Amino acid sequence: MGRGRRWNCFISWSVGVVLQLLFLFVNSQSLHRRTLPKNNIKADLPSPGVQLLQSNQQVVMSNGIVNITLTVPGGAITSISYNGSENLLETQDTKQGDRGYAYMYMHWDVVWNTPGGKGVTDNLEGTSYKVIMQNENQTEISFTRTWTVGSTIVPLNIDKRFVMLRGSPGFYSYAVLERLKGWPAYHIPEGRIVFKLQENIFHYMAIDDERQRFMPMPEDRITGQVLDYPEAVLLTNPTNPDFHGEVDDKYFYSCDDKDNKVHGWVGSDPTVGFWMITPSDEFRTGGPIKQDLTSHVGPIVLSMFISRHYAGEDLAVKFETDEYWKKVFGPVFIYINSNAAAKTNPSVLWKDAKQRMEKEAASWPYSFPLSEDFVKSNQRGTVSGQLLIRDWFVSEKAVPRESAYVGLAAPGEAGSWQFENKGYQFWTQTDSNGNFLIRNVIPGTYSLFAWVPGIIGDYKHAHDITITPRSNVEEKNMVFEAPRKAATLWEIGIPDRSAAEFFIPDPNPTFKIHPYGNNPIQKFRQYGLWTRYKDLYPDKDLVFTIGASNYSRDWFFAHVTRNVGNNKYVATTWQILFNLRTVDKGANYTLQLALASANNAELQVRINGPQSAPHFTTGLIGMDNALARHGIRGLYRFYSIDIGGSQLVVGNNTIFLKQARNEGPFREVMYDYIRLEGPA
Ligand SMILES: *[C@@H]1O[C@H](CO)[C@@H](O)[C@H](O)[C@H]1NC(C)=O
Ligand SMILES: *[C@@H]1O[C@H](CO)[C@@H](O)[C@H](O)[C@H]1NC(C)=O
Ligand SMILES: *[C@@H]1O[C@H](CO)[C@@H](O)[C@H](O)[C@H]1NC(C)=O
Ligand SMILES: *[C@@H]1O[C@H](CO)[C@@H](O)[C@H](O)[C@H]1NC(C)=O
């Protein structure tokens, strides 16, 4: 940051203060003159009303607490100030050394491509600006763009909205995207709202109670050493010497969409917190345990609505020519807070933001958005019921399980929700009696799905559910017959769509683990764990003996290739040794095989013959890239594999699991759970 930069900041700050004083003055004048229109919005803080000040190229929205400036008619935010502060957004076009992404200010964007074509980023710039409502309690503005046949930009009609409420320390934004029947076919792999904050103000980032810290600076990524892919950089000369030897990678800060409700940054001088609050998961894709980015070095704050992260190409939204589509993304709330105590303990603003998130989530669906496409609570319906699970090996009776996931998504086969990306999804978890209640469902027809931690496979209710405004659907007698053909002979792991229970190594000592105070961190979120397999199994592959081995010590969390030097990788074959006292040669045994992740992999299963033709193969599967992204799961896959009794012997048997695709370090599967049943 040179001297010129500081002057720029000072000048924009001064202008900001002058504007702010002007608003306060104008506001206090108007308060004296007019009585306020009555509505139900209660101010959080005593504040003058919301004001809108429009000039040629920009519009300023202010409520005396927060002040945002947007381009007209584009609708990008160029400035956000809080309580008279300088602009909290970065105003210089800085590269991050992160695949050259350049973020500036704030914008909505989508990446789109024609089938087979290259991805193009479109910042969803408006071409027309309109005030939807303007009064002292609520102001909503809209930036629209209409697609015309023949245009080469993304075939979408766009309505981008910004809402400010009286006394509310922040603002809301949402977007309505629409494509009409007959428009060209194309894909949308990414869609998001993103903010780049001032790097000389914001240094502390918080994602959850554990993952919060002072962060490296963007320039540390440029002076550092790029590792196995451009996102991961070893900090060799960081501004803060404490971070020397750490790796920075935005994927360290990913989280499950169901938990991705608030994250952001705390600044010093001014001491303010800047938070992305996403009060509902209904408009994201792929269901509750799809993972995505949050905040990262930049300082970047984003909310991803559409992405392939931890899932792959399956999650790109793909439109055919004859398809109509319309969807509302958001509103998200940009919350700004301050507290003098945050100067010494920035976490106080995280705690406050978490409380604010609870409050926002509790008022979902919001009553204030004025687009008729945003469905209000009195137009939504409810589904309730009870889910029981029958696994006769465990108990004859169907029994409830706490925390089973129950959800509504576009009609499809069992488990299809994890690929679903055009509609809305509504999920909840059962109580200890298996009861569930899904409120605020947008009218439409859905399949009712469930999956249950502790149980393999997927549940789909016998009939689809149609929701109409204020409808109240009750579904009793939902019984999930857990997949099972015979008694369990042995099992490895816990069926919960994650590999977290297996052995997760420490990272290579070259990479320093960030201490995160004294808080524990999820062990799998470390760089380079894939290289540790070779260290643990330098020439012989993993062998797991039923009855003697322990999966939390002896089952490596990811079935990876082995690096044999010179950038060459070889396939690896794991063995499960087990003893059978008797074998029913005429019956089938069943290998229940659940995968938590797959990336350009092929898993082959052989029985008692390592060189034989595979008894079963998955074929080439998966593009979820979960291992490289420090995830512990991607997309879930479940296979029920018959094994003829004639292939088994009394005494020692071996199942060989070969991950046969060996091109590179990131070809892998992660197992969720393996069980041998039989004889049927
Ligand atoms: C705004 O700034 C003033 C003066 O710096 C301070 O007294 C006041 O507490 C601040 N208000 C908020 C809501 O942060
Ligand atoms: C398996 O290993 C883990 C981790 O070392 C240990 O906590 C657990 O008790 C072991 N389980 C058994 C059955 O020995
Ligand atoms: C065993 O499984 C095979 C393959 O699925 C099937 O063709 C066969 O009928 C089964 N045999 C018995 C006895 O169930
Ligand atoms: C069977 O496997 C066990 C455990 O690996 C081993 O101790 C035993 O020697 C094996 N028996 C035979 C007959 O190979």
XYZ file of N, CA and C and ligand atoms in Angstrom, residues 45 65 82-83 338-339, ligand 1:
32
model
N -32.209 -0.424 15.463
C -31.493 0.653 16.130
C -32.261 1.933 15.857
N -27.105 4.173 9.161
C -26.166 3.214 9.760
C -25.244 2.702 8.658
N -20.125 2.083 6.953
C -20.883 1.778 8.159
C -20.637 2.881 9.172
N -21.696 3.507 9.621
C -21.582 4.542 10.645
C -20.543 5.589 10.259
N -20.386 -3.693 14.957
C -19.180 -3.131 15.562
C -19.303 -3.208 17.074
N -18.167 -3.216 17.723
C -18.127 -3.313 19.170
C -16.685 -3.006 19.559
C -20.996 5.266 15.398
O -19.885 6.088 15.606
C -19.995 6.917 16.726
C -18.830 7.878 16.739
O -17.646 7.241 16.314
C -20.082 6.046 17.981
O -20.216 6.865 19.116
C -21.280 5.138 17.848
O -21.332 4.247 18.947
C -21.204 4.345 16.577
N -22.426 3.603 16.398
C -22.463 2.337 16.067
C -23.813 1.696 15.925
O -21.460 1.674 15.870
